[in-house]
Short mmCIF file of C-alpha atoms in Angstrom, two decimals:
data_model
loop_
_atom_site.label_atom_id
_atom_site.label_comp_id
_atom_site.label_asym_id
_atom_site.label_seq_id
_atom_site.Cartn_x
_atom_site.Cartn_y
_atom_site.Cartn_z
CA UNK A 1 181.86 51.51 56.07
CA UNK A 2 180.75 55.29 56.28
CA UNK A 3 183.47 56.17 54.03
CA UNK A 4 182.19 53.59 51.13
CA UNK A 5 179.15 54.83 51.84
CA UNK A 6 179.66 58.32 51.80
CA UNK A 7 181.10 58.23 48.31
CA UNK A 8 178.03 56.81 46.39
CA UNK A 9 176.11 59.73 48.14
CA UNK A 10 178.66 63.14 47.27
CA UNK A 11 178.48 61.68 43.81
CA UNK A 12 175.05 61.57 43.86
CA UNK A 13 174.78 65.10 44.76
CA UNK A 14 177.29 66.47 42.88
CA UNK A 15 175.58 64.61 39.21
CA UNK A 16 171.73 65.77 40.91
CA UNK A 17 173.02 69.65 41.87
CA UNK A 18 174.91 69.51 38.57
CA UNK A 19 171.24 68.41 36.43
CA UNK A 20 170.22 71.02 38.79
CA UNK A 21 172.34 73.51 37.94
CA UNK A 22 171.00 72.77 33.51
CA UNK A 23 171.00 76.35 31.72
CA UNK A 24 168.60 74.73 29.10
CA UNK A 25 165.30 74.78 30.26
CA UNK A 26 162.05 73.54 28.77
CA UNK A 27 159.37 75.10 27.50
CA UNK A 28 156.30 74.21 29.35
CA UNK A 29 152.95 75.93 27.93
CA UNK A 30 151.13 78.33 29.80
CA UNK A 31 147.67 77.73 30.35
CA UNK A 32 146.27 80.79 32.10
CA UNK A 33 146.65 83.78 31.03
CA UNK A 34 143.93 85.86 32.52
CA UNK A 35 141.02 84.82 36.06
CA UNK A 36 138.50 83.28 34.16
CA UNK A 37 140.96 80.98 33.69
CA UNK A 38 141.13 79.65 36.44
CA UNK A 39 138.67 77.83 36.36
CA UNK A 40 139.52 73.68 36.44
CA UNK A 41 143.26 74.57 37.10
CA UNK A 42 145.93 73.97 39.54
CA UNK A 43 146.37 76.59 41.39
CA UNK A 44 148.63 76.91 44.50
CA UNK A 45 148.45 79.04 47.44
CA UNK A 46 149.59 79.52 50.77
CA UNK A 47 147.97 76.59 53.49
CA UNK A 48 146.78 79.73 56.34
CA UNK A 49 146.42 82.40 53.10
CA UNK A 50 143.72 84.60 52.43
CA UNK A 51 144.56 83.25 48.22
CA UNK A 52 143.66 80.07 50.30
CA UNK A 53 140.09 81.68 51.30
CA UNK A 54 139.72 82.81 47.88
CA UNK A 55 140.23 80.11 45.95
CA UNK A 56 138.86 77.94 47.61
CA UNK A 57 135.29 79.73 46.75
CA UNK A 58 136.46 80.23 43.31
CA UNK A 59 134.16 79.56 39.94
CA UNK A 60 131.17 77.67 42.31
CA UNK A 61 130.45 74.33 40.77
CA UNK A 62 130.84 75.80 37.07
CA UNK A 63 134.99 76.36 37.03
CA UNK A 64 135.62 75.53 40.73
CA UNK A 65 139.99 75.88 41.18
CA UNK A 66 142.06 73.32 42.01
CA UNK A 67 143.47 74.39 44.93
CA UNK A 68 146.97 73.22 45.64
CA UNK A 69 148.12 73.88 49.50
CA UNK A 70 152.09 74.15 50.23
CA UNK A 71 152.95 75.60 53.61
CA UNK A 72 155.85 78.10 52.10
CA UNK A 73 154.78 79.99 48.37
CA UNK A 74 158.42 78.90 47.87
CA UNK A 75 157.39 75.54 46.84
CA UNK A 76 153.69 75.94 44.97
CA UNK A 77 156.48 79.02 42.81
CA UNK A 78 159.19 76.12 42.40
CA UNK A 79 156.05 74.11 41.71
CA UNK A 80 154.72 75.59 39.37
CA UNK A 81 158.12 76.49 36.89
CA UNK A 82 158.26 72.63 37.13
CA UNK A 83 154.58 72.41 36.18
CA UNK A 84 153.23 70.49 38.46
CA UNK A 85 150.60 73.53 39.07
CA UNK A 86 149.53 75.40 36.62
CA UNK A 87 149.45 79.04 38.77
CA UNK A 88 150.35 80.63 42.47
CA UNK A 89 147.51 82.93 44.26
CA UNK A 90 149.70 85.69 46.61
CA UNK A 91 150.04 88.67 47.17
CA UNK A 92 151.44 90.80 44.96
CA UNK A 93 154.16 91.80 47.14
CA UNK A 94 155.62 88.60 47.14
CA UNK A 95 154.84 87.37 43.51
CA UNK A 96 157.50 90.54 42.38
CA UNK A 97 159.31 89.21 44.22
CA UNK A 98 159.53 85.66 43.40
CA UNK A 99 159.36 86.91 39.98
CA UNK A 100 162.68 88.55 39.98
CA UNK A 101 164.23 86.14 40.93
CA UNK A 102 162.88 83.57 38.42
CA UNK A 103 162.16 85.62 35.14
CA UNK A 104 160.28 82.83 33.49
CA UNK A 105 157.66 83.78 35.25
CA UNK A 106 155.43 85.84 35.73
CA UNK A 107 151.74 88.32 37.19
CA UNK A 108 148.20 89.23 35.39
CA UNK A 109 147.80 91.90 35.33
CA UNK A 110 144.34 91.50 36.61
CA UNK A 111 143.79 92.49 40.39
CA UNK A 112 142.29 88.80 42.56
CA UNK A 113 141.15 91.43 45.36
CA UNK A 114 142.02 93.67 47.07
CA UNK A 115 142.56 93.42 51.22
CA UNK A 116 144.25 95.81 54.07
CA UNK A 117 146.90 94.34 56.37
CA UNK A 118 147.23 94.56 60.45
CA UNK A 119 149.00 92.61 63.39
CA UNK A 120 147.41 90.77 65.52
CA UNK A 121 146.46 90.13 69.40
CA UNK A 122 145.24 87.52 71.24
CA UNK A 123 141.87 88.48 72.27
CA UNK A 124 141.54 89.65 76.07
CA UNK A 125 144.71 91.17 76.01
CA UNK A 126 143.16 94.69 75.12
CA UNK A 127 145.75 97.15 76.82
CA UNK A 128 148.40 95.78 74.39
CA UNK A 129 145.84 96.49 71.89
CA UNK A 130 144.81 99.83 72.59
CA UNK A 131 148.97 100.55 73.21
CA UNK A 132 149.74 98.70 70.14
CA UNK A 133 147.29 101.42 67.95
CA UNK A 134 148.93 104.43 68.97
CA UNK A 135 152.25 103.50 67.98
CA UNK A 136 151.12 102.63 64.61
CA UNK A 137 148.83 106.11 64.64
CA UNK A 138 152.08 107.86 66.20
CA UNK A 139 154.23 106.46 63.51
CA UNK A 140 152.15 107.27 60.64
CA UNK A 141 152.25 111.14 62.32
CA UNK A 142 155.56 111.29 62.53
CA UNK A 143 156.34 110.52 58.46
CA UNK A 144 158.23 107.21 59.64
CA UNK A 145 155.21 105.08 58.03
CA UNK A 146 155.98 106.37 54.94
CA UNK A 147 159.85 106.66 55.05
CA UNK A 148 159.20 103.30 55.57
CA UNK A 149 156.93 101.92 53.05
CA UNK A 150 158.51 104.23 50.35
CA UNK A 151 161.99 101.99 51.04
CA UNK A 152 160.07 98.95 51.08
CA UNK A 153 157.71 99.13 48.32
CA UNK A 154 157.79 101.78 46.39
CA UNK A 155 160.99 101.78 46.13
CA UNK A 156 162.15 105.42 46.46
CA UNK A 157 164.27 106.29 49.30
CA UNK A 158 166.51 104.55 51.30
CA UNK A 159 165.03 105.15 54.90
CA UNK A 160 165.68 102.10 57.78
CA UNK A 161 163.92 102.68 61.29
CA UNK A 162 166.53 102.03 63.49
CA UNK A 163 166.13 99.90 67.27
CA UNK A 164 166.82 102.25 70.08
CA UNK A 165 165.42 100.38 72.76
CA UNK A 166 167.82 98.08 73.82
CA UNK A 167 167.06 96.57 77.36
CA UNK A 168 163.60 95.99 79.54
CA UNK A 169 160.64 93.22 78.78
CA UNK A 170 160.85 91.83 75.27
CA UNK A 171 157.80 92.00 72.79
CA UNK A 172 157.63 88.90 71.50
CA UNK A 173 157.00 88.39 68.02
CA UNK A 174 155.84 86.13 65.97
CA UNK A 175 155.95 86.11 61.90
CA UNK A 176 156.97 83.65 58.77
CA UNK A 177 160.14 84.71 57.25
CA UNK A 178 159.06 83.99 53.78
CA UNK A 179 157.07 87.13 53.22
CA UNK A 180 159.01 89.05 51.45
CA UNK A 181 159.38 92.79 51.65
CA UNK A 182 157.23 92.34 54.67
CA UNK A 183 159.22 89.75 56.36
CA UNK A 184 162.29 87.83 54.80
CA UNK A 185 166.14 87.16 55.94
CA UNK A 186 168.94 89.22 54.88
CA UNK A 187 172.52 88.89 56.29
CA UNK A 188 171.45 86.20 58.86
CA UNK A 189 169.13 88.21 60.38
CA UNK A 190 164.95 88.82 59.91
CA UNK A 191 164.53 92.61 58.44
CA UNK A 192 161.54 93.41 56.56
CA UNK A 193 159.08 96.06 56.37
CA UNK A 194 157.29 94.49 59.22
CA UNK A 195 159.67 93.95 61.20
CA UNK A 196 161.08 98.05 61.63
CA UNK A 197 156.68 98.66 62.10
CA UNK A 198 157.89 96.23 65.19
CA UNK A 199 161.07 98.34 66.46
CA UNK A 200 159.14 101.46 66.20
CA UNK A 201 155.79 100.06 68.13
CA UNK A 202 158.70 98.05 70.71
CA UNK A 203 160.15 100.87 71.14
CA UNK A 204 157.20 103.26 71.74
CA UNK A 205 156.11 100.88 74.22
CA UNK A 206 159.66 100.45 76.05
CA UNK A 207 160.18 97.23 74.96
CA UNK A 208 163.07 95.27 73.11
CA UNK A 209 161.88 92.71 70.70
CA UNK A 210 162.27 89.34 70.32
CA UNK A 211 161.03 87.19 66.97
CA UNK A 212 159.75 83.71 66.34
CA UNK A 213 160.05 83.12 62.91
CA UNK A 214 157.14 79.50 62.68
CA UNK A 215 155.05 78.37 60.35
CA UNK A 216 151.87 81.37 59.12
CA UNK A 217 149.05 79.12 60.09
CA UNK A 218 150.41 78.68 63.45
CA UNK A 219 151.52 82.63 64.38
CA UNK A 220 147.71 83.09 65.23
CA UNK A 221 148.02 79.70 67.24
CA UNK A 222 150.66 80.97 69.08
CA UNK A 223 149.33 84.57 69.85
CA UNK A 224 146.44 83.43 70.95
CA UNK A 225 148.33 81.30 73.21
CA UNK A 226 150.37 83.85 75.02
CA UNK A 227 153.61 81.95 73.12
CA UNK A 228 153.85 85.94 71.30
CA UNK A 229 152.13 89.01 72.07
CA UNK A 230 151.87 90.04 68.69
CA UNK A 231 151.99 88.57 65.15
CA UNK A 232 153.19 90.76 62.13
CA UNK A 233 153.26 88.78 58.94
CA UNK A 234 150.72 90.60 56.21
CA UNK A 235 147.37 89.06 57.76
CA UNK A 236 144.35 89.80 56.08
CA UNK A 237 141.83 90.83 58.35
CA UNK A 238 138.52 89.44 57.57
CA UNK A 239 135.58 88.21 60.07
CA UNK A 240 136.54 84.59 60.51
CA UNK A 241 139.51 85.75 61.98
CA UNK A 242 138.16 88.43 63.97
CA UNK A 243 136.54 85.71 66.39
CA UNK A 244 139.76 84.32 67.37
CA UNK A 245 141.96 86.85 67.50
CA UNK A 246 141.83 90.48 67.76
CA UNK A 247 143.54 93.12 64.99
CA UNK A 248 145.48 96.11 65.20
CA UNK A 249 144.62 99.09 63.00
CA UNK A 250 145.26 98.08 59.32
CA UNK A 251 148.86 100.06 57.65
CA UNK A 252 148.59 99.30 54.44
CA UNK A 253 146.38 98.06 51.31
CA UNK A 254 147.91 94.49 49.92
CA UNK A 255 146.33 92.81 46.92
CA UNK A 256 145.80 89.55 45.88
CA UNK A 257 147.83 88.61 42.29
CA UNK A 258 148.44 85.24 39.94
CA UNK A 259 151.58 83.86 39.47
CA UNK A 260 151.60 82.02 36.15
CA UNK A 261 154.92 80.80 33.65
CA UNK A 262 156.07 82.39 30.88
CA UNK A 263 155.34 81.81 26.88
CA UNK A 264 159.37 81.57 26.98
CA UNK A 265 162.00 79.94 28.56
CA UNK A 266 164.86 82.38 30.48
CA UNK A 267 168.49 80.93 29.93
CA UNK A 268 169.63 80.74 32.24
CA UNK A 269 173.47 81.58 32.51
CA UNK A 270 174.55 80.72 35.92
CA UNK A 271 177.53 77.18 36.78
CA UNK A 272 176.90 75.15 39.81
CA UNK A 273 179.97 77.20 42.16
CA UNK A 274 176.78 80.33 41.46
CA UNK A 275 174.17 78.31 42.44
CA UNK A 276 176.60 77.25 45.20
CA UNK A 277 177.52 80.05 46.53
CA UNK A 278 174.12 81.85 46.01
CA UNK A 279 173.38 78.84 48.13
CA UNK A 280 176.18 78.07 50.87
CA UNK A 281 178.84 81.52 50.79
CA UNK A 282 176.99 84.43 50.08
CA UNK A 283 175.91 86.36 53.27
CA UNK A 284 177.40 82.66 55.15
CA UNK A 285 174.49 81.16 54.73
CA UNK A 286 175.24 77.59 55.87
CA UNK A 287 175.01 79.11 59.58
CA UNK A 288 172.17 78.47 58.75
CA UNK A 289 172.27 74.55 57.98
CA UNK A 290 175.47 74.51 60.28
CA UNK A 291 172.60 75.78 63.33
CA UNK A 292 170.15 73.29 62.50
CA UNK A 293 172.09 70.65 62.49
CA UNK A 294 173.56 71.39 66.31
CA UNK A 295 169.90 71.54 67.62
CA UNK A 296 169.23 68.71 65.23
CA UNK A 297 171.92 67.00 67.07
CA UNK A 298 171.32 68.24 71.37
CA UNK A 299 167.16 67.21 70.59
CA UNK A 300 168.02 63.84 69.49
CA UNK A 301 170.91 63.45 71.64
CA UNK A 302 168.42 63.96 75.16
CA UNK A 303 165.36 62.72 73.65
CA UNK A 304 166.70 59.77 72.78
CA UNK A 305 168.25 58.90 76.67
CA UNK A 306 164.35 60.18 77.71
CA UNK A 307 163.24 58.00 75.51
CA UNK A 308 164.99 54.70 76.66
CA UNK A 309 164.18 55.83 80.33
CA UNK A 310 160.72 56.03 79.89
CA UNK A 311 160.65 53.11 78.28
CA UNK A 312 162.50 51.18 80.50
CA UNK A 313 159.97 52.57 83.12
CA UNK A 314 156.72 51.58 81.57
CA UNK A 315 158.74 47.87 80.10
CA UNK A 316 159.95 46.99 83.40
CA UNK A 317 155.85 48.44 84.60
CA UNK A 318 154.83 45.78 81.40
CA UNK A 319 157.01 42.79 83.06
CA UNK A 320 156.32 43.12 86.91
CA UNK A 321 152.38 43.01 85.85
CA UNK A 322 152.69 39.98 83.20
CA UNK A 323 155.32 37.75 85.17
CA UNK A 324 154.10 38.44 88.58
CA UNK A 325 150.30 40.07 88.49
CA UNK A 326 151.74 43.07 90.16
CA UNK A 327 151.63 46.90 89.29
CA UNK A 328 148.13 46.98 88.26
CA UNK A 329 147.01 50.41 88.36
CA UNK A 330 150.47 51.37 87.24
CA UNK A 331 149.85 49.04 84.14
CA UNK A 332 146.91 50.93 83.73
CA UNK A 333 148.57 54.50 83.04
CA UNK A 334 151.49 52.48 80.95
CA UNK A 335 149.06 50.89 78.49
CA UNK A 336 146.99 53.98 78.47
CA UNK A 337 150.11 55.97 78.17
CA UNK A 338 150.58 53.59 75.06
CA UNK A 339 147.32 53.92 73.37
CA UNK A 340 147.70 57.81 72.34
CA UNK A 341 151.25 58.37 72.66
CA UNK A 342 151.40 55.38 69.43
CA UNK A 343 147.99 56.80 68.40
CA UNK A 344 148.67 60.27 67.50
CA UNK A 345 150.56 61.38 64.94
CA UNK A 346 154.38 63.09 66.66
CA UNK A 347 153.45 66.33 65.04
CA UNK A 348 150.67 66.97 66.61
CA UNK A 349 151.29 65.49 70.11
CA UNK A 350 154.32 68.37 69.81
CA UNK A 351 151.70 71.14 69.30
CA UNK A 352 149.61 70.29 72.11
CA UNK A 353 152.85 69.98 74.37
CA UNK A 354 154.53 73.88 72.74
CA UNK A 355 150.75 75.16 73.11
CA UNK A 356 148.31 73.52 75.88
CA UNK A 357 150.64 71.70 78.15
CA UNK A 358 153.61 75.06 78.39
CA UNK A 359 151.07 77.43 77.29
CA UNK A 360 151.30 79.73 80.56
CA UNK A 361 155.23 79.21 80.63
CA UNK A 362 157.73 80.49 78.69
CA UNK A 363 160.84 77.45 78.08
CA UNK A 364 163.81 77.09 75.83
CA UNK A 365 161.66 75.18 72.79
CA UNK A 366 164.52 72.69 72.21
CA UNK A 367 163.52 71.20 76.47
CA UNK A 368 160.07 71.68 74.43
CA UNK A 369 161.19 69.49 71.81
CA UNK A 370 163.70 66.97 73.98
CA UNK A 371 160.39 65.92 76.30
CA UNK A 372 158.34 65.60 73.29
CA UNK A 373 159.79 63.82 70.75
CA UNK A 374 161.80 61.84 74.20
CA UNK A 375 157.52 61.41 75.64
CA UNK A 376 157.01 59.63 71.63
CA UNK A 377 159.81 58.40 71.35
CA UNK A 378 159.49 55.94 75.30
CA UNK A 379 155.92 54.08 74.58
CA UNK A 380 157.74 52.68 71.18
CA UNK A 381 161.39 51.89 72.75
CA UNK A 382 159.25 50.15 76.30
CA UNK A 383 157.50 48.12 73.54
CA UNK A 384 161.46 46.62 71.80
CA UNK A 385 162.78 46.58 75.13
CA UNK A 386 159.18 44.40 75.82
CA UNK A 387 159.92 42.31 73.30
CA UNK A 388 162.77 42.01 74.22
CA UNK A 389 162.51 40.89 77.45
CA UNK A 390 160.29 38.11 75.96
CA UNK A 391 162.51 36.39 73.77
CA UNK A 392 164.07 35.61 76.15
CA UNK A 393 163.80 31.48 77.07
CA UNK A 394 161.15 31.48 79.74
CA UNK A 395 163.12 28.74 81.92
CA UNK A 396 166.09 31.17 82.59
CA UNK A 397 163.68 32.65 84.03
CA UNK A 398 161.87 29.73 85.93
CA UNK A 399 165.84 28.69 86.74
CA UNK A 400 166.99 31.89 88.80
CA UNK A 401 164.05 31.55 90.30
CA UNK A 402 163.93 28.13 91.47
CA UNK A 403 167.68 28.80 92.43
CA UNK A 404 166.37 30.99 94.95
CA UNK A 405 167.09 34.44 93.98
CA UNK A 406 164.37 37.27 93.24
CA UNK A 407 162.01 38.02 90.61
CA UNK A 408 164.35 41.81 90.06
CA UNK A 409 168.18 39.95 90.27
CA UNK A 410 167.00 37.50 87.37
CA UNK A 411 165.43 40.41 85.81
CA UNK A 412 168.42 42.23 85.85
CA UNK A 413 171.77 40.27 85.95
CA UNK A 414 169.48 37.80 83.11
CA UNK A 415 166.87 39.02 81.35
CA UNK A 416 168.10 42.32 80.76
CA UNK A 417 171.35 42.17 79.81
CA UNK A 418 170.27 39.06 77.01
CA UNK A 419 167.41 41.63 76.03
CA UNK A 420 169.17 44.34 75.30
CA UNK A 421 171.52 42.68 72.56
CA UNK A 422 167.76 41.02 71.84
CA UNK A 423 166.56 44.86 70.76
CA UNK A 424 169.51 46.56 69.60
CA UNK A 425 168.81 45.95 66.45
CA UNK A 426 165.01 47.77 66.93
CA UNK A 427 166.62 50.17 69.05
CA UNK A 428 168.24 51.38 66.39
CA UNK A 429 165.30 51.65 63.51
CA UNK A 430 164.10 53.85 66.80
CA UNK A 431 166.39 55.74 67.10
CA UNK A 432 167.17 56.97 62.96
CA UNK A 433 162.66 58.05 63.71
CA UNK A 434 163.50 60.15 66.48
CA UNK A 435 166.90 62.22 64.77
CA UNK A 436 164.47 62.43 60.92
CA UNK A 437 161.52 63.35 62.75
CA UNK A 438 162.33 65.73 64.62
CA UNK A 439 162.04 68.16 60.71
CA UNK A 440 158.77 69.22 62.08
CA UNK A 441 160.60 71.43 64.93
CA UNK A 442 159.74 74.65 62.38
CA UNK A 443 156.45 73.96 63.49
CA UNK A 444 157.39 75.67 67.01
CA UNK A 445 159.47 78.04 65.37
CA UNK A 446 162.52 75.85 65.99
CA UNK A 447 165.63 75.92 63.22
CA UNK A 448 166.71 72.52 63.40
CA UNK A 449 168.50 70.69 59.76
CA UNK A 450 165.33 70.48 57.45
CA UNK A 451 163.92 74.05 58.37
CA UNK A 452 167.95 75.43 57.46
CA UNK A 453 167.41 74.16 54.57
CA UNK A 454 163.95 75.82 54.29
CA UNK A 455 165.78 79.35 55.38
CA UNK A 456 167.95 78.61 52.81
CA UNK A 457 165.39 77.98 50.22
CA UNK A 458 163.58 81.29 50.85
CA UNK A 459 165.67 83.02 49.52
CA UNK A 460 167.65 81.46 46.61
CA UNK A 461 164.52 80.80 45.43
CA UNK A 462 165.67 77.57 44.81
CA UNK A 463 165.50 73.90 45.86
CA UNK A 464 167.96 71.06 45.06
CA UNK A 465 170.58 72.46 46.64
CA UNK A 466 169.40 73.51 50.00
CA UNK A 467 167.56 69.62 50.43
CA UNK A 468 170.18 67.69 48.91
CA UNK A 469 172.38 69.34 51.20
CA UNK A 470 170.25 68.10 53.78
CA UNK A 471 169.39 64.69 52.71
CA UNK A 472 172.80 64.06 52.52
CA UNK A 473 173.83 65.37 56.51
CA UNK A 474 170.42 62.36 57.33
CA UNK A 475 172.00 60.13 55.43
CA UNK A 476 175.06 61.09 57.22
CA UNK A 477 174.26 61.09 61.57
CA UNK A 478 172.48 57.83 60.20
CA UNK A 479 175.12 55.90 58.11
CA UNK A 480 177.66 56.56 61.05
CA UNK A 481 174.39 55.80 63.96
CA UNK A 482 174.28 52.32 61.75
CA UNK A 483 177.85 52.34 61.66
CA UNK A 484 178.59 52.30 65.75
CA UNK A 485 175.66 49.79 66.48
CA UNK A 486 177.03 47.50 64.04
CA UNK A 487 180.86 47.63 65.64
CA UNK A 488 179.11 46.78 69.43
CA UNK A 489 176.76 44.05 68.01
CA UNK A 490 180.60 42.43 66.46
CA UNK A 491 181.66 42.69 70.44
CA UNK A 492 178.79 41.53 72.33
CA UNK A 493 178.71 38.29 70.18
CA UNK A 494 181.84 37.58 70.48
CA UNK A 495 181.36 38.41 74.34
CA UNK A 496 178.79 35.27 73.65
CA UNK A 497 181.60 33.33 72.49
#
C-alpha cells in the first residue's frame, strides 16, 4: 500500500519542485516607490518586531497601512516576491541579507526610523544585568566589539571572537536564529554578531553558553519566566517592553527600512540540482530534517503511549460512574480535565506547561513536549475509548453480570476487546493528528520536523523544496501508520470468524 502511494507522491514532489525552480519569472509591478506610498498597502512585518508597531501606527486614519503579520521574516519576504503583499518592513541588516539572496528585491533609500539594540534580562535579576553591562563596557573598551562590528556590519575585517571558557555554569541565551547578520545558521551552528557578543559576556562571567533558538515573540517570555538568563535577538529598546523586562546597555544603532520588489525580474539560472544542493546537501543541511524527524518520532511515540494510559484511566472512571454511579468525585475531575483540554488550543497548552508548570524546573524540552501532547491526546483518547465501550451491546454486560461475573471482569474480558476493535479507526485518526500537531514544538525552541524545514528556509530564503520535503515525510509517516493499522484490522476481522 505504501509503495502504491509513494510513487505518486514522489512524482508530485518532483513536478512541484521543478515548477518552483523555473527560471522564468513574471514581473510583478512594484506599488511602493517611497515611504509616502505605504498608505493603504499590504506591508509584511515579523510578529513582535518593532516594525510591527511602527507599521500599525503609521498613517493615522487617512493613510493607514494594511499590516500582514508573519512569524518569520523569511515568510514575509517570500510573500512579497509572490505579490501577496506590497512591501516588507525590517531592520536594515537583515533586509540587506535578504536582498543579497534575492536580487529581484530592493530597499528604499529612505529610512523609516532609527533605533537602538540591547539584550534583555528578567526583572528581579539586577545582579546579572549589572554583570552583563560591565562585560559590554569592557568589550567596547578592549576594542573587541569594534572588531566584531567591522566583521559583520562593515565587512572590513575577518575577526571572530573565540570562546575561551569551556567548563562551568551555563549562561542560557534565547535568540531567534533567522536575523542575519546578528544571529543565523552556518555549518549547522548558530553564529552572528550577537552570538559573539554573548560568548564574550559568558567568558567575562566565567560561564559556558547554551543557545536556545525559539520564535522571536517568545524570547521575552522565556527570559522573564527564567527559562533563559538573557535574550539577544536585535531587541529594540521601547518603553512598552521596559514594563516587563530589563534592557542591557544598548550596543548598536539600527534602522528600520522598507523592502520592495524591483522593476525587473531577475532570471534565475540555477537548475533543480543546484536548488537541491543548496537546500539539503550544502553544509549538510539535511541534518536539520533528520534531527527534526527523530524528535517528531520520539515525541509522537511516547506521547501516544501516555495518551493511551491517561485515556484508558479516564474512560474507566467515567464508565464505572455511568454504569454503577461510583467514583463521583473522580468523575467530576475527569469531566473538568476533558473540558479544559478540549476547550483550549494545543499550542496554548504547550506554552503553559513549558513556561508556567515547569517555570522553575530545568526540564528537557522533549520531555515537556511528550507531557504536553500526551495530556492533550489523553482527553481525546478517553472519549474514543468510551464511545467504543458504548458501542458494545449492553446485553452482553447484563449477561456477564447475570452469570455472576464481577463488573471489572466483564469489562476486561468482554467489553474492552470489542471496544478496542470499535475504536481502532478513531484511535488511528487521533495518532495521525498527534504526529502533525508536533509541528508547533518550535515555540519552545525544540527542533521538530517542521522547524527543521524552517531552519533551512531561513538559510536559503527558498520555501518550496524544504516545505515539499517536510510534507512528503509527514505523508510517508501517516501512510505507514495507516497501512499498519489496516493490516491489524484485517487480522482482527479474521479472529471474529
